[in-house]
Tab-separated table of C-alpha atoms and ligand atoms in Angstrom:
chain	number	residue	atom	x	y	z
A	1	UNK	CA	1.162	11.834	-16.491
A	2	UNK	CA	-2.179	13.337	-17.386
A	3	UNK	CA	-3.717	16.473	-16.646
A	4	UNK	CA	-6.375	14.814	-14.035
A	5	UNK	CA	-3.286	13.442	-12.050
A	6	UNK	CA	-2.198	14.370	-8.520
A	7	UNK	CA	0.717	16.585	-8.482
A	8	UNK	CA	1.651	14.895	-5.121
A	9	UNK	CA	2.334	11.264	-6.870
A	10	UNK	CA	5.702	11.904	-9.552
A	11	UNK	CA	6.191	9.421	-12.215
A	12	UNK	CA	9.103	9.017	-14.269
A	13	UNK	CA	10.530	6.665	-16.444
A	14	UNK	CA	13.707	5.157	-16.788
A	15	UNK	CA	14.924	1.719	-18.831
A	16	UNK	CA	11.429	0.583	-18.652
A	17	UNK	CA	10.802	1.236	-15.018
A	18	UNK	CA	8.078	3.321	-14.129
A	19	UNK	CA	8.632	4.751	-10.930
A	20	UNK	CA	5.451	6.281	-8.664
A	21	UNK	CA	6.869	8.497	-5.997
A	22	UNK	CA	4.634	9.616	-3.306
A	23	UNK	CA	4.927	12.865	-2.556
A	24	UNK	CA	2.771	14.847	0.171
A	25	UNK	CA	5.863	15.118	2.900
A	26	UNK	CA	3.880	17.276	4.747
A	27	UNK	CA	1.108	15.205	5.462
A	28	UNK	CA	3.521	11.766	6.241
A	29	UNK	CA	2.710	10.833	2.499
A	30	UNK	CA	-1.433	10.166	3.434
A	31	UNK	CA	-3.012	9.230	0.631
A	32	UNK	CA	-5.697	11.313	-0.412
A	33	UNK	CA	-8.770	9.998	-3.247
A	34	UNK	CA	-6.764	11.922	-5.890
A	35	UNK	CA	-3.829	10.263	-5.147
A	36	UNK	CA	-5.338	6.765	-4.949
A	37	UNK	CA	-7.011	7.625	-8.529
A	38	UNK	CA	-3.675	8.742	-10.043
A	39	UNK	CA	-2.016	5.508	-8.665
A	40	UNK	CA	-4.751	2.634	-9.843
A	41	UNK	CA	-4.696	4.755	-13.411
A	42	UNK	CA	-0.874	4.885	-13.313
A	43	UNK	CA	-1.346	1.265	-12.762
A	44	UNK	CA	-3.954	0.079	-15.243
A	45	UNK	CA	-2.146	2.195	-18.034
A	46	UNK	CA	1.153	0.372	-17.406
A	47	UNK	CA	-0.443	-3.293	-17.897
A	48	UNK	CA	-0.986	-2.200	-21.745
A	49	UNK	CA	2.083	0.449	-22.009
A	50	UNK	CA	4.737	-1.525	-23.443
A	51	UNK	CA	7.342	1.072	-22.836
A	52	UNK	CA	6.525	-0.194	-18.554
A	53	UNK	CA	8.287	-3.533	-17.959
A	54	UNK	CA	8.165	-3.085	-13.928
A	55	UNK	CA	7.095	-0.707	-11.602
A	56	UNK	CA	8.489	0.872	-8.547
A	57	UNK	CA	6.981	2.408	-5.692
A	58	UNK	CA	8.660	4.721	-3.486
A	59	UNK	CA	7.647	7.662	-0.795
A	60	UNK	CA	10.066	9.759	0.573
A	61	UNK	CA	13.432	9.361	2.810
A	62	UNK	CA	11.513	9.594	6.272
A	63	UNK	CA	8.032	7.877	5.134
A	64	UNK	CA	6.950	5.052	2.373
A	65	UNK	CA	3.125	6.289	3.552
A	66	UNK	CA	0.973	6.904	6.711
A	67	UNK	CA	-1.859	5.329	5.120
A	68	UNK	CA	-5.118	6.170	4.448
A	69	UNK	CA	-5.698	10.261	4.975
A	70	UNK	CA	-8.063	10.162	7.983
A	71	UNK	CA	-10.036	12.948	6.777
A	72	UNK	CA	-10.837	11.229	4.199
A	73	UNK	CA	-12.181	8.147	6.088
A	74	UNK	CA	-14.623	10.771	8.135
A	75	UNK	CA	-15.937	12.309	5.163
A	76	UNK	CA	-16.134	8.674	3.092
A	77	UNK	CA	-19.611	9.927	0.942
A	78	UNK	CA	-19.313	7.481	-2.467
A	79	UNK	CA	-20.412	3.950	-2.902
A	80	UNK	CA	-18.216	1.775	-1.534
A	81	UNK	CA	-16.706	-0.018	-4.202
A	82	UNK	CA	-16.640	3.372	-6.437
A	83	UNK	CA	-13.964	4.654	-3.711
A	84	UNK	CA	-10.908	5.329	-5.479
A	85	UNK	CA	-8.547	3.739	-2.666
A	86	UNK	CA	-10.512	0.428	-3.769
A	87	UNK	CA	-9.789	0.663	-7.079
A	88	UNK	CA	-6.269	1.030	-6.206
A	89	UNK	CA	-6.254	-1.908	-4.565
A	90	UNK	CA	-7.764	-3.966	-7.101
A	91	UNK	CA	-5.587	-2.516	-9.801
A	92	UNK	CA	-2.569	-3.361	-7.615
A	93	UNK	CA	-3.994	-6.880	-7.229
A	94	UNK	CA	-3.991	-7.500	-10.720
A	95	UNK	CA	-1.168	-5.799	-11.948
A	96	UNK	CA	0.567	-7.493	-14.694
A	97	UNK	CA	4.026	-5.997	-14.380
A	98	UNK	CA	5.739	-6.881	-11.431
A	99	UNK	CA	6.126	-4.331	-8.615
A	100	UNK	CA	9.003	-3.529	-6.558
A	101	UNK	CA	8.549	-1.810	-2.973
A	102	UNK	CA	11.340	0.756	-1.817
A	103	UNK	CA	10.122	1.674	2.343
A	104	UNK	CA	12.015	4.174	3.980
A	105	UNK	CA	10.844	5.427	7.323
A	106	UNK	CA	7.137	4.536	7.913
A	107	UNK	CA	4.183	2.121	6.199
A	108	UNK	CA	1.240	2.256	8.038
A	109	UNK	CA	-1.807	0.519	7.282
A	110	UNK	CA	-2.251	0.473	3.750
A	111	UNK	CA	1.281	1.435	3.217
A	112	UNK	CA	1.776	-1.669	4.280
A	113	UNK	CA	-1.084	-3.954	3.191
A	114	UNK	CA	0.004	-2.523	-0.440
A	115	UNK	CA	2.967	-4.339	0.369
A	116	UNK	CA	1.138	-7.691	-0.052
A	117	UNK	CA	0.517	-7.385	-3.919
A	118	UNK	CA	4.117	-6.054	-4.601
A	119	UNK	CA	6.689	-8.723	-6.068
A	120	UNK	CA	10.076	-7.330	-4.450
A	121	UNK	CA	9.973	-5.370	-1.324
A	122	UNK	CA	13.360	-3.886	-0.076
A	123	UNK	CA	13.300	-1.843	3.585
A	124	UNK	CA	15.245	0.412	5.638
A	125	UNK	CA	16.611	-1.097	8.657
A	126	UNK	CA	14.985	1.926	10.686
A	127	UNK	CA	11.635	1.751	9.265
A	128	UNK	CA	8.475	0.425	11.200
A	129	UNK	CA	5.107	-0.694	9.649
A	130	UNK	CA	1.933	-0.640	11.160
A	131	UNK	CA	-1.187	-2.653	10.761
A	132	UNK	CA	-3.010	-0.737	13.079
A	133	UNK	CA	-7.324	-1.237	11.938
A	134	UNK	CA	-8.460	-2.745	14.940
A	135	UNK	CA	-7.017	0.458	16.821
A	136	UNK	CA	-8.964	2.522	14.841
A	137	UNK	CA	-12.222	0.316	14.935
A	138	UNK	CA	-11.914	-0.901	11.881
A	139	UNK	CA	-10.823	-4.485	10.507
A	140	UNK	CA	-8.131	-5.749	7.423
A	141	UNK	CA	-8.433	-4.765	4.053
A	142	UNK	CA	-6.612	-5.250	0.553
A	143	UNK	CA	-7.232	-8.815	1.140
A	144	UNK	CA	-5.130	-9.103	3.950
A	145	UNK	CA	-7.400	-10.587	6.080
A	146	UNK	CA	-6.438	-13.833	4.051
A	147	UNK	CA	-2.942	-12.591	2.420
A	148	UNK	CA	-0.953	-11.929	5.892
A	149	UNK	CA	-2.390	-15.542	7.646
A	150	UNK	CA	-1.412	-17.406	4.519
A	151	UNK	CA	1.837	-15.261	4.195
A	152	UNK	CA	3.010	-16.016	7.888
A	153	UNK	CA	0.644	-17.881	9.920
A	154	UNK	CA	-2.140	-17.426	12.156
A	155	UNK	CA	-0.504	-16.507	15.318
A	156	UNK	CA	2.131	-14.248	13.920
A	157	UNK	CA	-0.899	-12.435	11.685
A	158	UNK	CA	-3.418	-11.848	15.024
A	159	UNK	CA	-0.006	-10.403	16.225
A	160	UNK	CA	0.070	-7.781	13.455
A	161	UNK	CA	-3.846	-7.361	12.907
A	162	UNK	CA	-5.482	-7.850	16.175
A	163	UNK	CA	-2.744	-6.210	18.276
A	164	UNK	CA	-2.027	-3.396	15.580
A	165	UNK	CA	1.389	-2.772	17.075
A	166	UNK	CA	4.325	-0.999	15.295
A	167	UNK	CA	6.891	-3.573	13.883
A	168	UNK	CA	10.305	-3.393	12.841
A	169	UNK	CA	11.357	-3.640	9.198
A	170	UNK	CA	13.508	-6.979	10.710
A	171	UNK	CA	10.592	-8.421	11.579
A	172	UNK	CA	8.811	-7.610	8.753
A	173	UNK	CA	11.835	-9.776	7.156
A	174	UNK	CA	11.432	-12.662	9.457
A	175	UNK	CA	7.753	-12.418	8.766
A	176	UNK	CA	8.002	-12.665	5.108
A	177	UNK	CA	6.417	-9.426	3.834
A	178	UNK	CA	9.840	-8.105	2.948
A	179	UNK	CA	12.797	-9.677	0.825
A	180	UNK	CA	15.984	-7.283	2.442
A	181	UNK	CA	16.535	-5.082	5.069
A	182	UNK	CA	19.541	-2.044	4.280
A	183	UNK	CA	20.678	0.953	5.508
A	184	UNK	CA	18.387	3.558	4.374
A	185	UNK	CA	20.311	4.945	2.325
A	186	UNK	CA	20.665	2.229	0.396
A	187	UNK	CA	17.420	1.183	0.106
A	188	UNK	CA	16.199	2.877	-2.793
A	189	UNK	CA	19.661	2.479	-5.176
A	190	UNK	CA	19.125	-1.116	-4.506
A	191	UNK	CA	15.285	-1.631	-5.080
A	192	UNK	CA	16.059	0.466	-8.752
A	193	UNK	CA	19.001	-1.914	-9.355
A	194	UNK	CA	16.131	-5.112	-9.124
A	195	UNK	CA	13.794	-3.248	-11.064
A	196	UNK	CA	15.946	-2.493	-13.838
A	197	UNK	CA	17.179	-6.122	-12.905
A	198	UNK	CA	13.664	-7.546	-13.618
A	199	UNK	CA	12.837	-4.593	-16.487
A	200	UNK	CA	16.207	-6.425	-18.727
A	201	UNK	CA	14.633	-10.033	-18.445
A	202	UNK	CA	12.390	-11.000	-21.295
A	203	UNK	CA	9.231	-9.048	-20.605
A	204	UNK	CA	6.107	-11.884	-21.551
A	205	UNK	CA	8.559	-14.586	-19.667
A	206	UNK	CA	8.661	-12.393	-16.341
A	207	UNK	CA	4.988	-11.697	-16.942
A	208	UNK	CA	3.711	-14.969	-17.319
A	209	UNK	CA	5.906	-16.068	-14.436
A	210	UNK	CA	4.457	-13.756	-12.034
A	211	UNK	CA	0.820	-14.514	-13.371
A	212	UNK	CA	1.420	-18.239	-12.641
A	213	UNK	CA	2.970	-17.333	-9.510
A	214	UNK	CA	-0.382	-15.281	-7.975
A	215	UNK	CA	-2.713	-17.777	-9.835
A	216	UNK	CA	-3.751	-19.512	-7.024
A	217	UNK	CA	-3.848	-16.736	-4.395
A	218	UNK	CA	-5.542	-14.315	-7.271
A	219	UNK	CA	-8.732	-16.961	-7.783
A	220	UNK	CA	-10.991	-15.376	-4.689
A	221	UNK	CA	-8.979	-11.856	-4.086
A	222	UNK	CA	-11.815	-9.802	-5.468
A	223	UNK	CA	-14.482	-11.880	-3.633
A	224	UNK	CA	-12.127	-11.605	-0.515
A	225	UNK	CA	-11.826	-7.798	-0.481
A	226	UNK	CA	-15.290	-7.642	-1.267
A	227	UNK	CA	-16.214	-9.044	2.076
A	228	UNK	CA	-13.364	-6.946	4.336
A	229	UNK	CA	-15.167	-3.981	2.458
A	230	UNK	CA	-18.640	-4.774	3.637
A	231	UNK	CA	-17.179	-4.787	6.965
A	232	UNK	CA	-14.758	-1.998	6.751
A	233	UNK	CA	-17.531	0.452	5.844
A	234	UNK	CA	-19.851	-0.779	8.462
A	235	UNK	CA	-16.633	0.276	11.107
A	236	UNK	CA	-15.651	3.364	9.861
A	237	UNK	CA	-19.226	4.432	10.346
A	238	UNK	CA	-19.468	3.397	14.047
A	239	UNK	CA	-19.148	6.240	16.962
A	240	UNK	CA	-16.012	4.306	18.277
A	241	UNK	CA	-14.365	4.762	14.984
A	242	UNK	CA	-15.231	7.816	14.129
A	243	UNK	CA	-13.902	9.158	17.411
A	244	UNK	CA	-10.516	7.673	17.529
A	245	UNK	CA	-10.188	9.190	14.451
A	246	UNK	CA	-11.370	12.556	15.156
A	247	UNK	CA	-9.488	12.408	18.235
A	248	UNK	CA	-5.985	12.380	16.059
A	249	UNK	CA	-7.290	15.038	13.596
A	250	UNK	CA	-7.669	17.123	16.761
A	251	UNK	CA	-4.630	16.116	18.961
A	252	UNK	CA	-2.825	19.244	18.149
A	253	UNK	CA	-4.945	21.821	19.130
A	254	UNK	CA	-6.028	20.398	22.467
B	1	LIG	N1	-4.149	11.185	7.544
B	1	LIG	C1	-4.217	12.506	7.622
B	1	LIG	N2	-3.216	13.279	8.099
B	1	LIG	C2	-2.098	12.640	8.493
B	1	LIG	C3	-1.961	11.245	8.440
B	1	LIG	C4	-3.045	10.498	7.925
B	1	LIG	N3	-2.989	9.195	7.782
B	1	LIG	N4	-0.737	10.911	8.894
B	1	LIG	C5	-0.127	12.059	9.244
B	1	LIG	N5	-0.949	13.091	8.994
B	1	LIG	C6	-0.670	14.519	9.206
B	1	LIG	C7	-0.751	14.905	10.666
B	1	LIG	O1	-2.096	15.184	11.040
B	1	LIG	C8	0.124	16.125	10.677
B	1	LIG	O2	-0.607	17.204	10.125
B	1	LIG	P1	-0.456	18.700	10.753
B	1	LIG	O3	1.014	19.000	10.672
B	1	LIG	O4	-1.301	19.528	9.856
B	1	LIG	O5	-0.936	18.585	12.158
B	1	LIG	C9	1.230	15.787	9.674
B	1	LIG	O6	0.675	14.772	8.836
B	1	LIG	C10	2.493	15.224	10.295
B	1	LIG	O7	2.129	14.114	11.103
B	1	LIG	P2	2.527	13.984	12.649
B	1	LIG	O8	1.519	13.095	13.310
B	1	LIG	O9	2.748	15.319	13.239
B	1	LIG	O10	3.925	13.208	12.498
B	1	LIG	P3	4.585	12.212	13.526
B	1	LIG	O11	5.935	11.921	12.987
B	1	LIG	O12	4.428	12.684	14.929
B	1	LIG	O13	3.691	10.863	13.415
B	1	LIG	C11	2.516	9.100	12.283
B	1	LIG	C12	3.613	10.165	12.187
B	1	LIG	C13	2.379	8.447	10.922
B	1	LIG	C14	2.901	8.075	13.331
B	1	LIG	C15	1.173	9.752	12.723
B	1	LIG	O14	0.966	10.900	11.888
B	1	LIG	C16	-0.011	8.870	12.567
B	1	LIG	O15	-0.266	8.027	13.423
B	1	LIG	N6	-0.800	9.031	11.483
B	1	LIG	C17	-2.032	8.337	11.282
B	1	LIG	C18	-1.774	6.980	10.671
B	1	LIG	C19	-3.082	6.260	10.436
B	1	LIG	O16	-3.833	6.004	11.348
B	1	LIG	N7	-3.365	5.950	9.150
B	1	LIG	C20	-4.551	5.278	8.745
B	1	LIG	C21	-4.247	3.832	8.664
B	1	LIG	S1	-5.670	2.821	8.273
């Protein structure tokens, strides 16, 4: 890691896995601009690290990550597309390793639009994800205004994004954003033992495979998230949004 980096996202290495551990228990694992920096640098340095065959991301035993830290969407000041959680998202769009996806407890909103751009995803049979923008006043992002329609169909996507309801790791399995569902405990042993899986396989062949694989869906990402941007600024600047938001900042002391 380098100096710059977040203390609250851990990497280690291990047989070629690089493994980014979120880290901010306190706060449900909400991601915070100097955590989305160290991430999409972790990220970008791994494409040309040969020493990085596959990454793995993993939050803690009771949360993957609650998302976006809402103070941070109230005080959003930089240029839109200089915001560090969107260059997190495009550097997990065009990651060349493949990325593996241990969820324990919680993934909510970008926790689990993330999900979208990983390869494997492996979650605990008690953990819930949450697409929940529209409850906020805000729309889809990380491209999933395309990714979860083409993923699982309309009607089963307006479920997740319109509705914004909690949903059950199961269904996240019958919905095809997750490969396995296992007892928490296991989840983590078990998304490692793929990654080191995938990190033995001849590197260039397992690269080019999953380059071939995303061709198709990669051609208008960029352009795609570009759009949901335009829009998701012009929300989070709206009274409505603003308030909901406030209004869960401030839950605790009314
Ligand atoms: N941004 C900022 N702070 C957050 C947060 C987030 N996304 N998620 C949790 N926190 C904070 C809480 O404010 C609380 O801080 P406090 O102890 O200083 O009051 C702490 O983390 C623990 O969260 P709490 O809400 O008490 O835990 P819980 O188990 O009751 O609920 C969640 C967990 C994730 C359901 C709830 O915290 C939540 O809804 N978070 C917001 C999720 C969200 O809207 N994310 C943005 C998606 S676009």
């Amino acid at each position: 890691m380098h100096a710059s980096d977040s203390p609250e996202i851990l990497s280690s290495l291990d047989q070629g896995v690089q493994i980014l551990h979120i880290c901010r228990p306190e706060k449900k694992n909400a991601l915070t601009r100097a955590m989305y920096r160290t991430l999409a640098d972790a990220l970008r340095r791994a494409d040309t690290d040969p020493a990085v065959r596959v990454i793995l991301m993993r939050g803690e035993p009771d949360c993957f990550t609650s998302g976006n830290d809402v103070n941070d969407f109230l005080e959003e000041e930089e240029h839109a597309a200089e915001r560090p959680a969107v260059q997190f998202l495009k550097a997990i769009a065009h990651a060349r390793k493949p990325l593996v996806a241990a969820v324990n407890g919680l993934a909510v909103g970008i926790g689990t639009t993330l999900l979208l751009h990983c390869d494997l995803v492996y979650a605990a049979e008690d953990a819930w994800l949450q697409l929940p923008f529209t409850r906020l006043g805000l729309c889809p992002e990380a491209a999933s205004s395309v990714l979860v329609p083409q993923l699982m169909g309309h009607q089963r996507a307006a479920e997740l994004l319109l509705l914004g309801e909690r949903f059950s790791a199961g269904k996240a399995r019958e919905y095809g954003l997750v490969n396995e569902v296992l007892p928490a405990a296991q989840v983590l042993p078990h998304a490692l033992a793929k990654a080191l899986a995938l990190a033995a396989l001849p590197s260039e062949a397992v690269q080019t495979s999953k380059h071939l694989l995303k061709r198709s869906q990669q051609a208008g990402i960029d352009d795609i998230m570009a759009l949901e941007l335009v829009n998701f600024t012009r929300l989070l600047r709206s009274p409505e949004a603003r308030a909901i938001m406030q209004a869960f900042l401030q839950r605790k002391s009314g």
